[in-house]
Coordinates of C-alpha atoms and ligand atoms in Angstrom, one line a residue:
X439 CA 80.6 186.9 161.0
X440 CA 81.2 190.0 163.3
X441 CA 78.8 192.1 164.8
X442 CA 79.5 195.7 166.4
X443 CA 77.6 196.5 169.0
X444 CA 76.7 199.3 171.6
X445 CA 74.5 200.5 173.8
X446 CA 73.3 203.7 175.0
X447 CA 70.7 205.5 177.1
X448 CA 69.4 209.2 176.7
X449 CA 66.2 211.2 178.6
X450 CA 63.7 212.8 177.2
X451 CA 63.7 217.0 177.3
X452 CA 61.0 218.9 177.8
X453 CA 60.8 222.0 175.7
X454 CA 60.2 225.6 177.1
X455 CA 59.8 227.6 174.1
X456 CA 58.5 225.3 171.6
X457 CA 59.5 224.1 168.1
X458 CA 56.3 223.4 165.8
X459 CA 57.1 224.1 162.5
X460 CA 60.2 223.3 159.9
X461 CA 61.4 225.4 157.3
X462 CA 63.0 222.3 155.5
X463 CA 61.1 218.5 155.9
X464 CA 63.6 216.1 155.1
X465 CA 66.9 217.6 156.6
X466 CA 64.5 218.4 159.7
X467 CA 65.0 222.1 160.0
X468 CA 62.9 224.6 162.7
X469 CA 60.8 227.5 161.7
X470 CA 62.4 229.0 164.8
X471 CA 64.5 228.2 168.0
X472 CA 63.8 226.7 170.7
X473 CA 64.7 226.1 174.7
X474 CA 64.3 223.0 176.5
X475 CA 65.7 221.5 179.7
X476 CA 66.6 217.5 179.6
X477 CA 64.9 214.9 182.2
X478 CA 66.6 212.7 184.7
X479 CA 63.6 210.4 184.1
X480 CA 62.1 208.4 181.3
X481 CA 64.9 207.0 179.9
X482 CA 65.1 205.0 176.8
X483 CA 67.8 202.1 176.7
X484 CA 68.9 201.9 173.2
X485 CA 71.2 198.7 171.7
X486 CA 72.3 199.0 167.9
X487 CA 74.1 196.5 166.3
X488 CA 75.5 195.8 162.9
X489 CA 76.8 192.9 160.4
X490 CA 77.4 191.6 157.5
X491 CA 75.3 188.5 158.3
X492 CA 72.0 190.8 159.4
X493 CA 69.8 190.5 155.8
X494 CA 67.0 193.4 156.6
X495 CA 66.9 196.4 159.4
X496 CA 65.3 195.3 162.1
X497 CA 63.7 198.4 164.9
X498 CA 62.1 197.1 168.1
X499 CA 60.5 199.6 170.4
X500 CA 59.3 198.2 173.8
X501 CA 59.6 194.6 172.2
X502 CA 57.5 195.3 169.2
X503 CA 58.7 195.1 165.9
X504 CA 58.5 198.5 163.4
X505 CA 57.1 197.3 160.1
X506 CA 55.3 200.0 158.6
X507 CA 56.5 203.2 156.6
X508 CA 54.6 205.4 159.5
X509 CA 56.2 203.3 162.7
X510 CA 59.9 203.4 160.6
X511 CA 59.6 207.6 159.6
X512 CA 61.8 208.9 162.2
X513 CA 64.4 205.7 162.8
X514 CA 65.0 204.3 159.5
X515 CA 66.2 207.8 157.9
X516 CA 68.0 208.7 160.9
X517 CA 69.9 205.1 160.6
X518 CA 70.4 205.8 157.1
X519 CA 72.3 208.8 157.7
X520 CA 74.8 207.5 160.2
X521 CA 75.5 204.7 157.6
X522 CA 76.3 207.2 154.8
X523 CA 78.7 209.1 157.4
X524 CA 80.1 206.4 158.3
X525 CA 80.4 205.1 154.8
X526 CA 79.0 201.6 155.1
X527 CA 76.0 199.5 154.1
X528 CA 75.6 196.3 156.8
X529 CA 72.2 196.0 158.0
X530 CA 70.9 196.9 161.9
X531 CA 69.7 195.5 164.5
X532 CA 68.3 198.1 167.2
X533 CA 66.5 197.6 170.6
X534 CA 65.2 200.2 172.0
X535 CA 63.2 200.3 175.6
X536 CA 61.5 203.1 177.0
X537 CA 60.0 204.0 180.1
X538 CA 58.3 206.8 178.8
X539 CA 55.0 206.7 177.3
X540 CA 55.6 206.1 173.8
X541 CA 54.0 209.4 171.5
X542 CA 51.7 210.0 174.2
X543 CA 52.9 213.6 173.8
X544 CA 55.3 212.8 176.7
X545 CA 58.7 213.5 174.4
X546 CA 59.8 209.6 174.3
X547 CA 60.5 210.0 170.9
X548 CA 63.2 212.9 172.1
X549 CA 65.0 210.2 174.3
X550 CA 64.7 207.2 171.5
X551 CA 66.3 209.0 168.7
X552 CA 69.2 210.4 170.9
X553 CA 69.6 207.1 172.2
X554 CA 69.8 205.9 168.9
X555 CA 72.1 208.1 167.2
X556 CA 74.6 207.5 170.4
X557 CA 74.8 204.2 170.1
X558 CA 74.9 203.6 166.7
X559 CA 77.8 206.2 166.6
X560 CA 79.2 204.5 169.5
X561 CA 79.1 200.5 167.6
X562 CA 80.6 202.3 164.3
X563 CA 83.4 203.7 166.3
X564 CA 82.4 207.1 164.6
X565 CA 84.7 210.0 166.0
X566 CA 82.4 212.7 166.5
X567 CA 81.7 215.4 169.0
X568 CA 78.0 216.4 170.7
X569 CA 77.3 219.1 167.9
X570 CA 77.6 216.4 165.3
X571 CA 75.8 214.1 167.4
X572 CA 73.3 216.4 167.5
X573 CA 72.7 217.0 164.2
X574 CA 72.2 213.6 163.7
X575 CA 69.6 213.2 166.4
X576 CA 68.2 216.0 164.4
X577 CA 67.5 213.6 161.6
X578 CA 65.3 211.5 163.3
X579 CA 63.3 213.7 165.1
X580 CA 63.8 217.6 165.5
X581 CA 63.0 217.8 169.4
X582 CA 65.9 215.0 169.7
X583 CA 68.2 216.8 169.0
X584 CA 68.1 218.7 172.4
X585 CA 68.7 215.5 174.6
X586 CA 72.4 215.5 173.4
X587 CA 73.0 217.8 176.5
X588 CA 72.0 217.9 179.9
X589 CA 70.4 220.9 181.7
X590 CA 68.8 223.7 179.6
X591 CA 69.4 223.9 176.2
X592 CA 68.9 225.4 173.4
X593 CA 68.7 224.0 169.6
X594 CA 69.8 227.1 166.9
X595 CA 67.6 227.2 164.2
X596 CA 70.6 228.0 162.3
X597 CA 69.7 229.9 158.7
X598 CA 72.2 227.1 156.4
X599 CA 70.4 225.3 154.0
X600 CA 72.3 221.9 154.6
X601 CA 71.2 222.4 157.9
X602 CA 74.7 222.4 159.3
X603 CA 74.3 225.7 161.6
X604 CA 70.9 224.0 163.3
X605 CA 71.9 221.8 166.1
X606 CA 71.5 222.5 170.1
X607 CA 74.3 224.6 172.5
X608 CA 73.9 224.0 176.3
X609 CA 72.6 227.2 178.2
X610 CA 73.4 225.6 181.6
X611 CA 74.2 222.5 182.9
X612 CA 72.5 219.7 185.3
X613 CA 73.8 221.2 188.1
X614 CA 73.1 224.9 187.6
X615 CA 69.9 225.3 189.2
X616 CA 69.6 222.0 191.8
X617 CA 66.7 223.0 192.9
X618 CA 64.5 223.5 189.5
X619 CA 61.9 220.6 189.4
X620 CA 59.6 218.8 186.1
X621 CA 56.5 217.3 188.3
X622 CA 54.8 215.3 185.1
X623 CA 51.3 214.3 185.3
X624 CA 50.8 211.0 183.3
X625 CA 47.1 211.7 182.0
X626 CA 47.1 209.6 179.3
X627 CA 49.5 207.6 177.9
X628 CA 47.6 206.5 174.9
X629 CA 49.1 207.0 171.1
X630 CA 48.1 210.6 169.9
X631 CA 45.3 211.3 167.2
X632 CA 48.1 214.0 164.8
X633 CA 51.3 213.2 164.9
X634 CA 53.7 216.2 165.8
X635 CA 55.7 215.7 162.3
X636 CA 52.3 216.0 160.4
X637 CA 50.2 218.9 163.1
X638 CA 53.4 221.1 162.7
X639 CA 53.7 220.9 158.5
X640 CA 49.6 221.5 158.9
X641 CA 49.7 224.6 161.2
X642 CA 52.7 226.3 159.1
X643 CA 50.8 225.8 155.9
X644 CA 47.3 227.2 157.2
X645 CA 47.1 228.8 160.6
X646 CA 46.5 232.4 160.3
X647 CA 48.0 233.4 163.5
X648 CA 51.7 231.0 162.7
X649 CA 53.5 234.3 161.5
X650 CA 52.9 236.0 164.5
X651 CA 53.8 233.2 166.8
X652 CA 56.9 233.6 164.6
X653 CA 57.1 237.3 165.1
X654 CA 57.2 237.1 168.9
X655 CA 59.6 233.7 169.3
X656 CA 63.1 236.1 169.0
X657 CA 62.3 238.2 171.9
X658 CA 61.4 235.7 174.4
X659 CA 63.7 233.4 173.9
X660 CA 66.6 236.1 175.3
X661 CA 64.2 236.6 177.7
X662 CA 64.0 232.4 178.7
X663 CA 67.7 232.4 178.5
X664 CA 67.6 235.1 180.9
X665 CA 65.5 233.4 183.7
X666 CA 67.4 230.8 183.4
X667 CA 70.8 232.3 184.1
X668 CA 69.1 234.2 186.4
X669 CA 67.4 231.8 188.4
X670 CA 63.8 233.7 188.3
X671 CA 61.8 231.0 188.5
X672 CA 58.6 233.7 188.6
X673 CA 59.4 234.8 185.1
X674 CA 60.7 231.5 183.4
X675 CA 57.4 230.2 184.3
X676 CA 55.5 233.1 183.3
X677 CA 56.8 232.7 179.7
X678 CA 56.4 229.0 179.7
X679 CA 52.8 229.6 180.6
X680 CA 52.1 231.8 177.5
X681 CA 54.3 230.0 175.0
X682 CA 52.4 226.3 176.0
X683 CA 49.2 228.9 175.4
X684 CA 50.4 230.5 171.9
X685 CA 51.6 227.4 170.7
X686 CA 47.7 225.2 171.3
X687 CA 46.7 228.7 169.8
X688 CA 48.3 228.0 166.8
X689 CA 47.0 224.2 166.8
X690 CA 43.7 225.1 167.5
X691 CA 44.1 227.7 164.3
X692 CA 45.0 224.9 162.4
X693 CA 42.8 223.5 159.5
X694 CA 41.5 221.6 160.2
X695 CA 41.9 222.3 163.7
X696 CA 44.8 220.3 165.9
X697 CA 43.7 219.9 169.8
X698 CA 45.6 218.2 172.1
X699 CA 44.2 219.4 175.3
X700 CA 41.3 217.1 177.5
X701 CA 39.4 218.8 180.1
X702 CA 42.2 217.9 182.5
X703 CA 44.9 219.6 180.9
X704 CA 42.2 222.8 181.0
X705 CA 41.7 221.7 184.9
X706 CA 44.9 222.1 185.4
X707 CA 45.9 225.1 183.7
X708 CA 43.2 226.9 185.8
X709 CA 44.2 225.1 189.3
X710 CA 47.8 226.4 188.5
X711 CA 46.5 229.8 188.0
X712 CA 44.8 229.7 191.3
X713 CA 48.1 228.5 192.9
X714 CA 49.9 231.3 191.3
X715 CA 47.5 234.0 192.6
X716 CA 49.7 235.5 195.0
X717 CA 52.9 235.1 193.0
X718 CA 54.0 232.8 190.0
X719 CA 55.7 229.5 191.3
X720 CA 54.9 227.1 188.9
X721 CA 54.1 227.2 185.3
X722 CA 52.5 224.2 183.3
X723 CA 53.4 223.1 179.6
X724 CA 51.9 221.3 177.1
X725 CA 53.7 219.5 174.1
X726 CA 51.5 217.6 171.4
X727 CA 49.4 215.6 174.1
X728 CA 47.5 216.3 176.8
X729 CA 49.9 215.6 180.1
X730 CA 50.9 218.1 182.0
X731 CA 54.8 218.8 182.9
X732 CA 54.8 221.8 185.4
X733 CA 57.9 223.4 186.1
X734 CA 58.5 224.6 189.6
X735 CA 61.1 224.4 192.6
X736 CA 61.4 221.7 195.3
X737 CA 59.8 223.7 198.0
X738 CA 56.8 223.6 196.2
X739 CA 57.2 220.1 194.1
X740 CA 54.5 218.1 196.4
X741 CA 51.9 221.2 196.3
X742 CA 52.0 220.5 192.9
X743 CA 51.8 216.9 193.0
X744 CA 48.5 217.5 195.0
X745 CA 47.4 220.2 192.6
X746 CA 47.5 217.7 189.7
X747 CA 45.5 214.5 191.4
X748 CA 43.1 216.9 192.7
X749 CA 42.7 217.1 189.0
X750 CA 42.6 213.8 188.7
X751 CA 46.2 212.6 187.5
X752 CA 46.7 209.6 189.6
X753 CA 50.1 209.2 188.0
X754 CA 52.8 211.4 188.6
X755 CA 56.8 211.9 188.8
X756 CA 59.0 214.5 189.7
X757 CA 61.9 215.2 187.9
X758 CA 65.2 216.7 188.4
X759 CA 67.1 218.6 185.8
X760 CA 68.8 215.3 184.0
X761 CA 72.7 215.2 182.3
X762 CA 73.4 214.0 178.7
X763 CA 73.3 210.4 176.7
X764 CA 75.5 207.7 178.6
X765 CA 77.0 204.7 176.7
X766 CA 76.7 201.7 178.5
X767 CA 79.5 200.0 179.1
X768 CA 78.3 196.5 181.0
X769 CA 77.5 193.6 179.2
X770 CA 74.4 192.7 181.2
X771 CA 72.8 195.6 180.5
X772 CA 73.3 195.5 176.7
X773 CA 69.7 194.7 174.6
X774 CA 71.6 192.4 171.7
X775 CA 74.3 189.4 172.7
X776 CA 77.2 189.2 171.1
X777 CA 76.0 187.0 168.5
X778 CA 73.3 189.3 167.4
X779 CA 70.4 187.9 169.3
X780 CA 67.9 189.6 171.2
X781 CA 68.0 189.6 174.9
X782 CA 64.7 189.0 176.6
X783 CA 64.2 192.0 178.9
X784 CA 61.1 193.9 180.5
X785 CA 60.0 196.8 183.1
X786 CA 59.8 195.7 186.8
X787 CA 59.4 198.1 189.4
X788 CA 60.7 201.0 187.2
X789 CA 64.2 199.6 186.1
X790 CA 65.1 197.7 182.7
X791 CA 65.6 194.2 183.4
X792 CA 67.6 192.0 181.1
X793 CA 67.6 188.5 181.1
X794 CA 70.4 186.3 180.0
Ligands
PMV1716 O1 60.6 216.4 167.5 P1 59.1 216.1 167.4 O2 58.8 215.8 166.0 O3 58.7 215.0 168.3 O4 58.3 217.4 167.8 C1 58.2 217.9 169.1 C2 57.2 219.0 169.2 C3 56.9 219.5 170.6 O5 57.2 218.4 171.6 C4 55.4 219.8 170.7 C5 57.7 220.7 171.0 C6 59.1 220.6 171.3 O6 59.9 221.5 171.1 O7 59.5 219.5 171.9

């Protein structure tokens, strides 16, 4: 029986201005905007395959098999949505490896679900364009929808109630601002306490400071899109700095209360204050986890690097700004064989290998 088959791999993005918060659940639709710029590290190597002979779904992250309803939230509906489009009903088969730290607040599940939807588009020979793409990342998970581009980006909140206006523009591409730099600080890669998907629905139903977090998002996201363009690293990290700030604000504010920061993450927000004491020239952010992503230029990427095991990060990596999903074309590299089977295939020395 025939199996169709591709593979694809996408980066995680790290967002700017956040998005914590949907006004819709199930079609996956933000409160507000939001601004991010895409990784060239991290990846997630995605192979999805379908046939008539597969007899259940079948999602592997990092050679463990999903099973329950919580592991399969984002994936299964996402996969169920590409079928409807694509108006059939075989079972899949999807691989997925990551090198980023699965929900350790480190945006892995950004790269998995674009990586997903591209490949699974990809095997269905679905004809669709990076907006559509994107709104389907959307259905797995919100932030994924981002990766679909590379450089900074924004995703629309759009104001549609089938969602069709909410999916993510580029601002400017991989190659706009060469020097811009993510140094990560790996802190903990361990599987966080709230998930993002159920912190988010808790701070929107009781923090008392949410509406004015949504009050203020408009304004500053001209003004993010404005650094950018602009190149002012000064103020793009300046409004980083607060927004990482309002949005644990709003966490904290949550009942009960959300907190993601450790006493490192507080180290370091105070060490890159000291650093910035003569002048802004980094800015740290925080998603839903405690490791640090600072966002800087190369002249000052291995201050920063130093900064952050002075705090006691060990493990760090420096990022440039990272293009779009890639299909990938060579059979070696592909997760499933042509007859459906699993390929062995493991981390060594920072590259996917896959073994015959
Ligand atoms: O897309 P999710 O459900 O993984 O939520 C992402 C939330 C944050 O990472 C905290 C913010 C963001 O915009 O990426």
């Amino acid at each position: 029986m025939k199996i169709v088959r591709a593979t694809a791999e996408a980066t995680p993005n790290i967002a700017i201005i956040k998005y914590w918060g949907k006004r819709d659940e199930k079609l996956i639709l933000p409160q507000e905007s939001s601004i991010s710029v895409t990784l060239n590290q991290l990846k997630t190597r995605t192979t999805a395959a379908f046939s008539e002979k597969f007899k259940e779904d079948e999602i592997w992250i990092n050679n463990k098999k999903l099973t329950t309803p919580d592991e399969l939230e984002k994936a299964l509906p996402q996969l169920n949505v590409i079928r409807e489009i694509a108006k059939i009903d075989m079972k899949a088969k999807i691989i997925s490896y990551s090198i980023a730290p699965v929900a350790g607040g480190l945006a892995g599940s950004a790269a998995g679900l674009c990586a997903l939807a591209a490949a699974a588009t990809k095997a269905l020979n679905m004809k669709i364009d990076s907006r559509q793409l994107s709104i389907l990342c959307r259905r797995g998970s919100g932030s994924a929808c981002r990766s679909v581009y590379g450089g900074f980006v924004e995703w629309l909140k759009g104001e549609r109630q089938d969602g069709s206006d909410s999916y993510a523009v580029q601002i400017a591409d991989e190659n706009y601002w060469p020097e811009f730099r993510i140094v990560i600080g790996i802190a903990q890669s361990k599987e966080k306490k709230v998930k993002s998907r159920a912190g988010m629905k808790q701070t929107v139903a009781t923090s008392i400071l949410y509406p004015s977090r949504l009050n203020y998002l408009p304004k500053i996201l001209e003004e993010t899109k404005k650094a950018i363009l602009g190149k002012n690293l000064e103020n793009l990290c300046e409004i980083a700095m607060h927004e990482s700030n309002n949005m644990h604000s709003v966490m904290l504010d949550t009942w009960p209360p959300i907190m993601y920061l450790n006493d490192v993450s507080k180290e370091v927000i105070y060490a890159i204050h000291e650093f910035n004491q003569n002048g802004i020239k980094a800015g740290y952010s925080f998603d839903a986890g405690p490791n640090p992503t600072i966002f800087t230029t190369e002249k000052y990427e291995k201050q920063i690097e130093k900064i952050l095991k002075d705090c006691g990060i060990e493990n760090t990596l420096i990022s440039y700004v990272g293009s779009g999903p890639k299909i990938i074309e060579h059979e070696k590299e592909q997760l499933i064989d042509e007859n459906g089977e699993i390929k062995k295939h493991y981390l060594k020395n920072d590259k996917i290998i896959v073994e015959r």
